[in-house]
């Protein structure tokens, strides 16, 4: 059902403001960080498309969008299979499909579709049985497996975090969650032994970059130097020596936080973290304000996805997590990532808007 008009007063405009500020700060930083003007102008184009799609969602009803879950899930499975066959390999992972002038990352669609599918499935069942806690992982297993095969450890971890977050909000007892953590801890060494040697090395170096300063630890070491050299107030916009002289790799994507910290210092870095904190706080409040469980689960799914990516991305730049390829939401360059972040936030805004309406 298409709504005849958009009830503007029903929106959480503080969320819109925070999203806009983070995105604007990202564009300003990207203008300085991008190694070529084309990257910045492409991001402007992606930004316009992403905002337009998110706004277009608001002309639909929550019930209509929620019904797309299994369709999008099936589409994401097909695209994940396709990317393994004809995808473009970047940094050792086949995670991208070349669609003419556009590079598309199917795992981003998989994240959103998993949120929709599990939110509907869980909202129609009562917690209590062991099967109820295992079934969501069985539903997620196909996309988890396909993303892991690429291999994309970062994307796989995000998908797993979404499942766990939805289960906890659904009503899974904390003791069951703790038992699961113990089992994961027991299984982790065995899983580690079955990883490719370069993946094992990436994980080891991720937590100790100094163990391979001229190899796999180089990126993080240069990132930490850039962050530390920014001091309290930074070196000034476009004046970061580490970033401008090319010492910080992937500075428009994985390590853009290092560029911000070098140019704007501790004050700029903390300001961005505060904005992200406000974003997550507003999403949490929106979830609490929803009476329907399915609506609440959708917003929590979006919240967990974004919060985990922010935590991991910044953890990578300060040498506290292995390099995963996860972008900084709303901030890093990347068309597919930006598009699905906006679609996810648009979906959260939509279900919150209609929380009192049976539409």
mmCIF file of C-alpha atoms in Angstrom, residues 4-199:
data_model
loop_
_atom_site.group_PDB
_atom_site.id
_atom_site.type_symbol
_atom_site.label_atom_id
_atom_site.label_comp_id
_atom_site.label_asym_id
_atom_site.label_seq_id
_atom_site.Cartn_x
_atom_site.Cartn_y
_atom_site.Cartn_z
ATOM 1 C CA UNK A 4 -0.948 9.298 0.086
ATOM 2 C CA UNK A 5 1.373 11.623 1.965
ATOM 3 C CA UNK A 6 4.348 11.500 4.307
ATOM 4 C CA UNK A 7 3.538 12.411 7.960
ATOM 5 C CA UNK A 8 6.584 14.614 8.508
ATOM 6 C CA UNK A 9 5.905 15.295 12.186
ATOM 7 C CA UNK A 10 6.143 11.567 12.975
ATOM 8 C CA UNK A 11 9.847 11.408 12.108
ATOM 9 C CA UNK A 12 12.766 11.577 14.502
ATOM 10 C CA UNK A 13 14.429 14.634 12.997
ATOM 11 C CA UNK A 14 17.327 14.493 15.435
ATOM 12 C CA UNK A 15 18.331 11.238 13.716
ATOM 13 C CA UNK A 16 18.216 12.942 10.329
ATOM 14 C CA UNK A 17 20.375 15.788 11.639
ATOM 15 C CA UNK A 18 23.026 13.475 13.109
ATOM 16 C CA UNK A 19 23.167 11.372 9.930
ATOM 17 C CA UNK A 20 23.572 14.535 7.867
ATOM 18 C CA UNK A 21 26.396 15.842 10.060
ATOM 19 C CA UNK A 22 28.331 12.561 9.923
ATOM 20 C CA UNK A 23 27.894 12.321 6.163
ATOM 21 C CA UNK A 24 28.933 15.952 5.633
ATOM 22 C CA UNK A 25 32.027 15.465 7.798
ATOM 23 C CA UNK A 26 32.826 12.364 5.767
ATOM 24 C CA UNK A 27 32.585 14.230 2.478
ATOM 25 C CA UNK A 28 34.793 17.043 3.775
ATOM 26 C CA UNK A 29 37.402 14.547 4.965
ATOM 27 C CA UNK A 30 37.176 12.545 1.741
ATOM 28 C CA UNK A 31 37.837 15.705 -0.278
ATOM 29 C CA UNK A 32 41.198 15.883 1.465
ATOM 30 C CA UNK A 33 41.871 12.132 1.588
ATOM 31 C CA UNK A 34 40.906 11.066 -1.945
ATOM 32 C CA UNK A 35 43.980 10.376 -4.099
ATOM 33 C CA UNK A 36 42.070 11.657 -7.152
ATOM 34 C CA UNK A 37 39.189 14.141 -7.607
ATOM 35 C CA UNK A 38 37.171 11.444 -9.391
ATOM 36 C CA UNK A 39 36.768 9.476 -6.150
ATOM 37 C CA UNK A 40 35.294 12.504 -4.400
ATOM 38 C CA UNK A 41 32.908 13.385 -7.220
ATOM 39 C CA UNK A 42 31.810 9.753 -7.527
ATOM 40 C CA UNK A 43 31.019 9.798 -3.818
ATOM 41 C CA UNK A 44 28.926 12.935 -4.320
ATOM 42 C CA UNK A 45 26.966 11.098 -6.998
ATOM 43 C CA UNK A 46 26.541 8.030 -4.781
ATOM 44 C CA UNK A 47 25.419 10.323 -1.967
ATOM 45 C CA UNK A 48 22.677 11.847 -4.096
ATOM 46 C CA UNK A 49 21.454 8.404 -5.178
ATOM 47 C CA UNK A 50 21.558 7.020 -1.618
ATOM 48 C CA UNK A 51 19.597 9.928 -0.168
ATOM 49 C CA UNK A 52 17.065 9.739 -3.009
ATOM 50 C CA UNK A 53 16.480 6.016 -2.417
ATOM 51 C CA UNK A 54 16.112 6.498 1.345
ATOM 52 C CA UNK A 55 13.590 9.301 0.790
ATOM 53 C CA UNK A 56 11.702 7.223 -1.796
ATOM 54 C CA UNK A 57 11.214 4.488 0.812
ATOM 55 C CA UNK A 58 9.195 6.926 2.889
ATOM 56 C CA UNK A 59 6.389 6.887 0.302
ATOM 57 C CA UNK A 60 5.777 3.207 1.089
ATOM 58 C CA UNK A 61 4.177 1.539 4.081
ATOM 59 C CA UNK A 62 6.194 -0.395 6.659
ATOM 60 C CA UNK A 63 4.185 -3.531 5.964
ATOM 61 C CA UNK A 64 5.003 -3.415 2.265
ATOM 62 C CA UNK A 65 8.735 -3.011 2.812
ATOM 63 C CA UNK A 66 8.825 -5.687 5.517
ATOM 64 C CA UNK A 67 7.234 -8.164 3.108
ATOM 65 C CA UNK A 68 10.243 -7.896 0.784
ATOM 66 C CA UNK A 69 12.539 -9.778 3.180
ATOM 67 C CA UNK A 70 12.565 -13.247 1.604
ATOM 68 C CA UNK A 71 12.672 -11.813 -1.920
ATOM 69 C CA UNK A 72 15.737 -9.725 -1.086
ATOM 70 C CA UNK A 73 17.283 -12.666 0.755
ATOM 71 C CA UNK A 74 16.888 -14.895 -2.299
ATOM 72 C CA UNK A 75 18.308 -12.172 -4.538
ATOM 73 C CA UNK A 76 21.305 -11.748 -2.250
ATOM 74 C CA UNK A 77 21.969 -15.508 -2.406
ATOM 75 C CA UNK A 78 21.939 -15.431 -6.204
ATOM 76 C CA UNK A 79 24.280 -12.447 -6.293
ATOM 77 C CA UNK A 80 26.638 -14.014 -3.751
ATOM 78 C CA UNK A 81 26.866 -17.132 -5.920
ATOM 79 C CA UNK A 82 27.406 -14.957 -9.000
ATOM 80 C CA UNK A 83 30.214 -13.015 -7.343
ATOM 81 C CA UNK A 84 32.085 -16.260 -6.651
ATOM 82 C CA UNK A 85 31.832 -17.177 -10.343
ATOM 83 C CA UNK A 86 32.322 -13.903 -12.195
ATOM 84 C CA UNK A 87 33.209 -11.456 -9.435
ATOM 85 C CA UNK A 88 36.191 -9.130 -9.353
ATOM 86 C CA UNK A 89 38.941 -10.020 -6.906
ATOM 87 C CA UNK A 90 40.208 -7.194 -4.701
ATOM 88 C CA UNK A 91 42.831 -7.736 -1.982
ATOM 89 C CA UNK A 92 42.435 -11.502 -2.183
ATOM 90 C CA UNK A 93 38.627 -11.563 -1.935
ATOM 91 C CA UNK A 94 36.016 -12.038 -4.653
ATOM 92 C CA UNK A 95 33.454 -9.655 -3.214
ATOM 93 C CA UNK A 96 32.538 -7.355 -6.099
ATOM 94 C CA UNK A 97 30.359 -7.595 -9.195
ATOM 95 C CA UNK A 98 31.145 -5.310 -12.118
ATOM 96 C CA UNK A 99 27.831 -3.898 -13.355
ATOM 97 C CA UNK A 100 29.020 -1.606 -16.118
ATOM 98 C CA UNK A 101 30.434 1.540 -14.512
ATOM 99 C CA UNK A 102 29.269 0.421 -11.050
ATOM 100 C CA UNK A 103 30.973 -2.027 -8.680
ATOM 101 C CA UNK A 104 28.375 -3.766 -6.516
ATOM 102 C CA UNK A 105 29.054 -5.661 -3.275
ATOM 103 C CA UNK A 106 26.308 -8.279 -2.710
ATOM 104 C CA UNK A 107 27.201 -8.790 0.960
ATOM 105 C CA UNK A 108 25.728 -5.349 1.711
ATOM 106 C CA UNK A 109 22.358 -6.495 0.375
ATOM 107 C CA UNK A 110 22.733 -9.719 2.382
ATOM 108 C CA UNK A 111 23.027 -7.748 5.641
ATOM 109 C CA UNK A 112 19.811 -5.815 5.045
ATOM 110 C CA UNK A 113 17.854 -8.825 3.804
ATOM 111 C CA UNK A 114 18.944 -10.870 6.826
ATOM 112 C CA UNK A 115 17.652 -8.153 9.157
ATOM 113 C CA UNK A 116 14.255 -8.191 7.408
ATOM 114 C CA UNK A 117 13.951 -11.989 7.257
ATOM 115 C CA UNK A 118 14.969 -12.678 10.849
ATOM 116 C CA UNK A 119 12.889 -9.806 12.235
ATOM 117 C CA UNK A 120 9.759 -11.290 10.681
ATOM 118 C CA UNK A 121 10.635 -14.893 11.593
ATOM 119 C CA UNK A 122 11.421 -14.103 15.237
ATOM 120 C CA UNK A 123 8.444 -11.771 15.732
ATOM 121 C CA UNK A 124 6.063 -14.615 14.887
ATOM 122 C CA UNK A 125 7.514 -17.018 17.457
ATOM 123 C CA UNK A 126 7.947 -17.138 21.205
ATOM 124 C CA UNK A 127 11.413 -17.649 22.709
ATOM 125 C CA UNK A 128 12.024 -20.740 24.784
ATOM 126 C CA UNK A 129 13.048 -23.720 22.678
ATOM 127 C CA UNK A 130 16.592 -24.609 21.686
ATOM 128 C CA UNK A 131 15.443 -24.809 18.069
ATOM 129 C CA UNK A 132 14.235 -21.217 18.309
ATOM 130 C CA UNK A 133 17.763 -20.108 19.131
ATOM 131 C CA UNK A 134 19.453 -22.321 16.536
ATOM 132 C CA UNK A 135 17.034 -21.742 13.633
ATOM 133 C CA UNK A 136 18.099 -18.111 12.978
ATOM 134 C CA UNK A 137 21.673 -19.303 12.469
ATOM 135 C CA UNK A 138 20.392 -21.987 10.095
ATOM 136 C CA UNK A 139 18.504 -19.309 8.149
ATOM 137 C CA UNK A 140 21.629 -17.150 8.040
ATOM 138 C CA UNK A 141 23.960 -20.069 7.229
ATOM 139 C CA UNK A 142 23.723 -19.810 3.401
ATOM 140 C CA UNK A 143 24.735 -16.145 3.281
ATOM 141 C CA UNK A 144 27.280 -16.602 6.072
ATOM 142 C CA UNK A 145 28.878 -19.458 4.158
ATOM 143 C CA UNK A 146 28.936 -17.688 0.807
ATOM 144 C CA UNK A 147 30.417 -14.491 2.249
ATOM 145 C CA UNK A 148 33.017 -16.532 4.137
ATOM 146 C CA UNK A 149 34.025 -18.354 0.941
ATOM 147 C CA UNK A 150 34.790 -15.034 -0.844
ATOM 148 C CA UNK A 151 36.599 -14.789 1.705
ATOM 149 C CA UNK A 152 35.221 -11.754 3.566
ATOM 150 C CA UNK A 153 35.780 -12.281 7.282
ATOM 151 C CA UNK A 154 34.571 -8.777 8.111
ATOM 152 C CA UNK A 155 31.253 -9.217 6.313
ATOM 153 C CA UNK A 156 30.789 -12.679 7.837
ATOM 154 C CA UNK A 157 31.313 -11.299 11.333
ATOM 155 C CA UNK A 158 28.803 -8.489 10.765
ATOM 156 C CA UNK A 159 26.168 -11.005 9.666
ATOM 157 C CA UNK A 160 26.809 -13.124 12.774
ATOM 158 C CA UNK A 161 26.573 -10.054 15.035
ATOM 159 C CA UNK A 162 23.196 -9.165 13.493
ATOM 160 C CA UNK A 163 21.847 -12.652 14.298
ATOM 161 C CA UNK A 164 23.066 -12.515 17.910
ATOM 162 C CA UNK A 165 21.731 -8.985 18.492
ATOM 163 C CA UNK A 166 18.276 -9.914 17.188
ATOM 164 C CA UNK A 167 18.201 -13.069 19.329
ATOM 165 C CA UNK A 168 19.062 -11.109 22.481
ATOM 166 C CA UNK A 169 16.326 -8.541 21.879
ATOM 167 C CA UNK A 170 13.886 -11.312 20.961
ATOM 168 C CA UNK A 171 14.323 -12.834 24.399
ATOM 169 C CA UNK A 172 17.210 -15.302 24.365
ATOM 170 C CA UNK A 173 18.435 -15.688 27.981
ATOM 171 C CA UNK A 174 21.825 -14.141 28.643
ATOM 172 C CA UNK A 175 23.058 -17.455 30.067
ATOM 173 C CA UNK A 176 22.453 -19.098 26.689
ATOM 174 C CA UNK A 177 24.381 -16.286 25.042
ATOM 175 C CA UNK A 178 27.287 -16.817 27.436
ATOM 176 C CA UNK A 179 27.251 -20.560 26.742
ATOM 177 C CA UNK A 180 27.399 -19.740 23.040
ATOM 178 C CA UNK A 181 30.396 -17.464 23.621
ATOM 179 C CA UNK A 182 32.192 -20.262 25.458
ATOM 180 C CA UNK A 183 31.494 -22.675 22.602
ATOM 181 C CA UNK A 184 32.760 -20.130 20.081
ATOM 182 C CA UNK A 185 35.887 -19.669 22.180
ATOM 183 C CA UNK A 186 36.468 -23.418 22.196
ATOM 184 C CA UNK A 187 35.903 -23.696 18.445
ATOM 185 C CA UNK A 188 37.978 -20.612 17.535
ATOM 186 C CA UNK A 189 41.411 -22.331 17.602
ATOM 187 C CA UNK A 190 40.136 -25.121 15.356
ATOM 188 C CA UNK A 191 38.599 -22.609 12.949
ATOM 189 C CA UNK A 192 41.822 -20.576 12.977
ATOM 190 C CA UNK A 193 43.819 -23.649 11.944
ATOM 191 C CA UNK A 194 41.584 -24.082 8.881
ATOM 192 C CA UNK A 195 42.079 -20.523 7.626
ATOM 193 C CA UNK A 196 44.405 -19.721 4.762
ATOM 194 C CA UNK A 197 47.941 -18.804 5.924
ATOM 195 C CA UNK A 198 47.530 -15.181 4.794
ATOM 196 C CA UNK A 199 44.283 -14.930 6.791
#
